[in-house]
Amino acid sequence: MNSAVCAIAQTPEPPYYVVAFTSVRTPVDDGYEAMAQLMLDLAARQAGFLGVESVRDAEGVGITLSYWSSLEHIRAWRNHIEHTAACDLGRAQWYAHYFTRIAKVERDYGFAAG
Amino acid sequence: MNSAVCAIAQTPEPPYYVVAFTSVRTPVDDGYEAMAQLMLDLAARQAGFLGVESVRDAEGVGITLSYWSSLEHIRAWRNHIEHTAACDLGRAQWYAHYFTRIAKVERDYGFAAG
């Protein structure tokens, strides 16, 4: 599997849930990349985790889509002690703005060049 | 309103719908940026359009989230003649892979640094 294919999460048939996190970074770095990677790795080990897609552009605007089997699994991850601590740090220094949306995926379809 | 705030769509109270489009670009340019902007402008003029957020990184991986009032409005946009023509061109030259998910937003919350 090449990196292009890996950029798109291999999710199961719907229904499942997506947490869409759109954020604007501050200019503060101070451990952000290491923490972001730590949180991705930790999320991937949680029950109900189905996959993640994450992109940030040169202007510091990012979108992360994480996929989960249920709202209960999303709630458990939100309340995970290491995750809440990272979110506190994020609000204190790394994020100027963010917006989170929790949505139920009802339909999906894809394309891969032949 | 500064550009950081504009990066996050001002959506209404849930429920509403999101179309999450994750894509990997080919190295082919040939009018891609102009067409992408044209499609954003055209989408924004459709009935039921609520907003859009779009990010692409240096490796060519992009996520676009467009927000809509209903599945019927999403269907109408998907079948819009100029949009389907652009999608055909996208599959022919601009996208190596993409995956689209249609989801119902049930809950949202945000943060802005003070």
Tab-separated table of C-alpha atoms in Angstrom, chain B:
chain	number	residue	atom	x	y	z
B	1	MET	CA	-13.378	38.955	10.607
B	2	ASN	CA	-9.823	37.756	10.027
B	3	SER	CA	-8.786	34.902	7.736
B	4	ALA	CA	-8.255	32.508	10.662
B	5	VAL	CA	-11.898	32.839	11.690
B	6	CYS	CA	-13.048	32.574	8.057
B	7	ALA	CA	-11.274	29.200	7.766
B	8	ILE	CA	-14.001	27.752	9.989
B	9	ALA	CA	-17.497	27.724	8.479
B	10	GLN	CA	-20.265	29.485	10.395
B	11	THR	CA	-22.800	26.666	10.372
B	12	PRO	CA	-26.224	26.759	12.053
B	13	GLU	CA	-27.324	24.623	15.003
B	14	PRO	CA	-27.382	20.877	14.188
B	15	PRO	CA	-28.799	18.852	12.620
B	16	TYR	CA	-27.321	19.568	9.190
B	17	TYR	CA	-25.248	17.503	6.752
B	18	VAL	CA	-21.573	17.358	5.852
B	19	VAL	CA	-19.955	15.992	2.704
B	20	ALA	CA	-16.396	14.988	3.630
B	21	PHE	CA	-14.206	14.671	0.529
B	22	THR	CA	-10.694	13.330	1.143
B	23	SER	CA	-8.491	13.297	-1.951
B	24	VAL	CA	-4.983	12.683	-3.193
B	25	ARG	CA	-3.969	14.797	-6.187
B	26	THR	CA	-1.987	13.597	-9.182
B	27	PRO	CA	1.049	15.717	-10.187
B	28	VAL	CA	-1.079	17.086	-13.102
B	29	ASP	CA	-1.994	20.766	-12.658
B	30	ASP	CA	-3.566	21.945	-15.938
B	31	GLY	CA	-6.312	24.198	-14.625
B	32	TYR	CA	-6.967	22.428	-11.333
B	33	GLU	CA	-6.834	25.499	-9.052
B	34	ALA	CA	-9.117	27.545	-11.303
B	35	MET	CA	-11.632	24.693	-11.520
B	36	ALA	CA	-11.519	24.080	-7.753
B	37	GLN	CA	-12.249	27.761	-7.097
B	38	LEU	CA	-15.021	27.772	-9.718
B	39	MET	CA	-16.673	24.769	-8.052
B	40	LEU	CA	-16.415	26.374	-4.569
B	41	ASP	CA	-18.065	29.536	-5.917
B	42	LEU	CA	-20.756	27.543	-7.724
B	43	ALA	CA	-21.468	25.362	-4.667
B	44	ALA	CA	-21.853	28.484	-2.529
B	45	ARG	CA	-24.679	29.656	-4.799
B	46	GLN	CA	-26.689	26.409	-4.525
B	47	ALA	CA	-29.845	26.094	-2.433
B	48	GLY	CA	-29.137	24.463	0.906
B	49	PHE	CA	-25.417	25.349	0.985
B	50	LEU	CA	-24.298	26.261	4.522
B	51	GLY	CA	-20.528	26.635	4.233
B	52	VAL	CA	-17.241	24.990	3.281
B	53	GLU	CA	-13.814	24.297	4.781
B	54	SER	CA	-10.963	23.114	2.579
B	55	VAL	CA	-7.328	22.253	3.275
B	56	ARG	CA	-4.589	20.709	1.102
B	57	ASP	CA	-1.096	19.934	2.314
B	58	ALA	CA	2.260	20.020	0.523
B	59	GLU	CA	2.027	16.286	-0.294
B	60	GLY	CA	-1.199	16.820	-2.242
B	61	VAL	CA	-3.558	15.312	0.320
B	62	GLY	CA	-6.701	17.388	0.783
B	63	ILE	CA	-9.867	17.385	2.851
B	64	THR	CA	-12.897	19.473	1.882
B	65	LEU	CA	-15.919	19.638	4.177
B	66	SER	CA	-19.043	21.161	2.657
B	67	TYR	CA	-22.128	21.714	4.778
B	68	TRP	CA	-25.726	21.403	3.553
B	69	SER	CA	-29.229	21.644	4.989
B	70	SER	CA	-30.479	18.325	3.607
B	71	LEU	CA	-29.647	15.179	1.637
B	72	GLU	CA	-31.883	16.465	-1.169
B	73	HIS	CA	-29.695	19.584	-1.523
B	74	ILE	CA	-26.553	17.411	-1.577
B	75	ARG	CA	-28.099	15.246	-4.299
B	76	ALA	CA	-29.042	18.289	-6.373
B	77	TRP	CA	-25.468	19.613	-6.165
B	78	ARG	CA	-23.999	16.216	-7.084
B	79	ASN	CA	-26.220	16.144	-10.185
B	80	HIS	CA	-25.545	19.772	-11.194
B	81	ILE	CA	-24.374	19.630	-14.815
B	82	GLU	CA	-21.252	21.798	-14.354
B	83	HIS	CA	-20.324	19.913	-11.197
B	84	THR	CA	-20.608	16.473	-12.805
B	85	ALA	CA	-18.471	17.701	-15.735
B	86	ALA	CA	-15.822	18.925	-13.262
B	87	CYS	CA	-15.938	15.572	-11.449
B	88	ASP	CA	-15.361	13.748	-14.748
B	89	LEU	CA	-12.292	15.902	-15.397
B	90	GLY	CA	-11.151	15.301	-11.811
B	91	ARG	CA	-11.259	11.531	-12.252
B	92	ALA	CA	-9.569	11.761	-15.653
B	93	GLN	CA	-6.552	13.819	-14.576
B	94	TRP	CA	-6.495	15.560	-11.198
B	95	TYR	CA	-7.217	12.894	-8.582
B	96	ALA	CA	-5.259	9.715	-7.915
B	97	HIS	CA	-7.735	8.673	-5.222
B	98	TYR	CA	-10.647	10.143	-3.380
B	99	PHE	CA	-13.240	9.054	-0.880
B	100	THR	CA	-16.503	10.836	-0.131
B	101	ARG	CA	-18.570	10.419	3.015
B	102	ILE	CA	-22.019	11.912	3.597
B	103	ALA	CA	-22.861	12.349	7.264
B	104	LYS	CA	-25.494	13.946	9.478
B	105	VAL	CA	-23.996	16.374	12.005
B	106	GLU	CA	-25.611	15.703	15.369
B	107	ARG	CA	-23.500	17.864	17.665
B	108	ASP	CA	-20.902	20.622	17.392
B	109	TYR	CA	-18.837	22.872	19.647
B	110	GLY	CA	-15.997	25.310	19.244
B	111	PHE	CA	-13.221	27.315	20.851
B	112	ALA	CA	-11.646	30.688	20.163
B	113	ALA	CA	-8.604	31.938	22.085
B	114	GLY	CA	-9.512	34.951	24.230
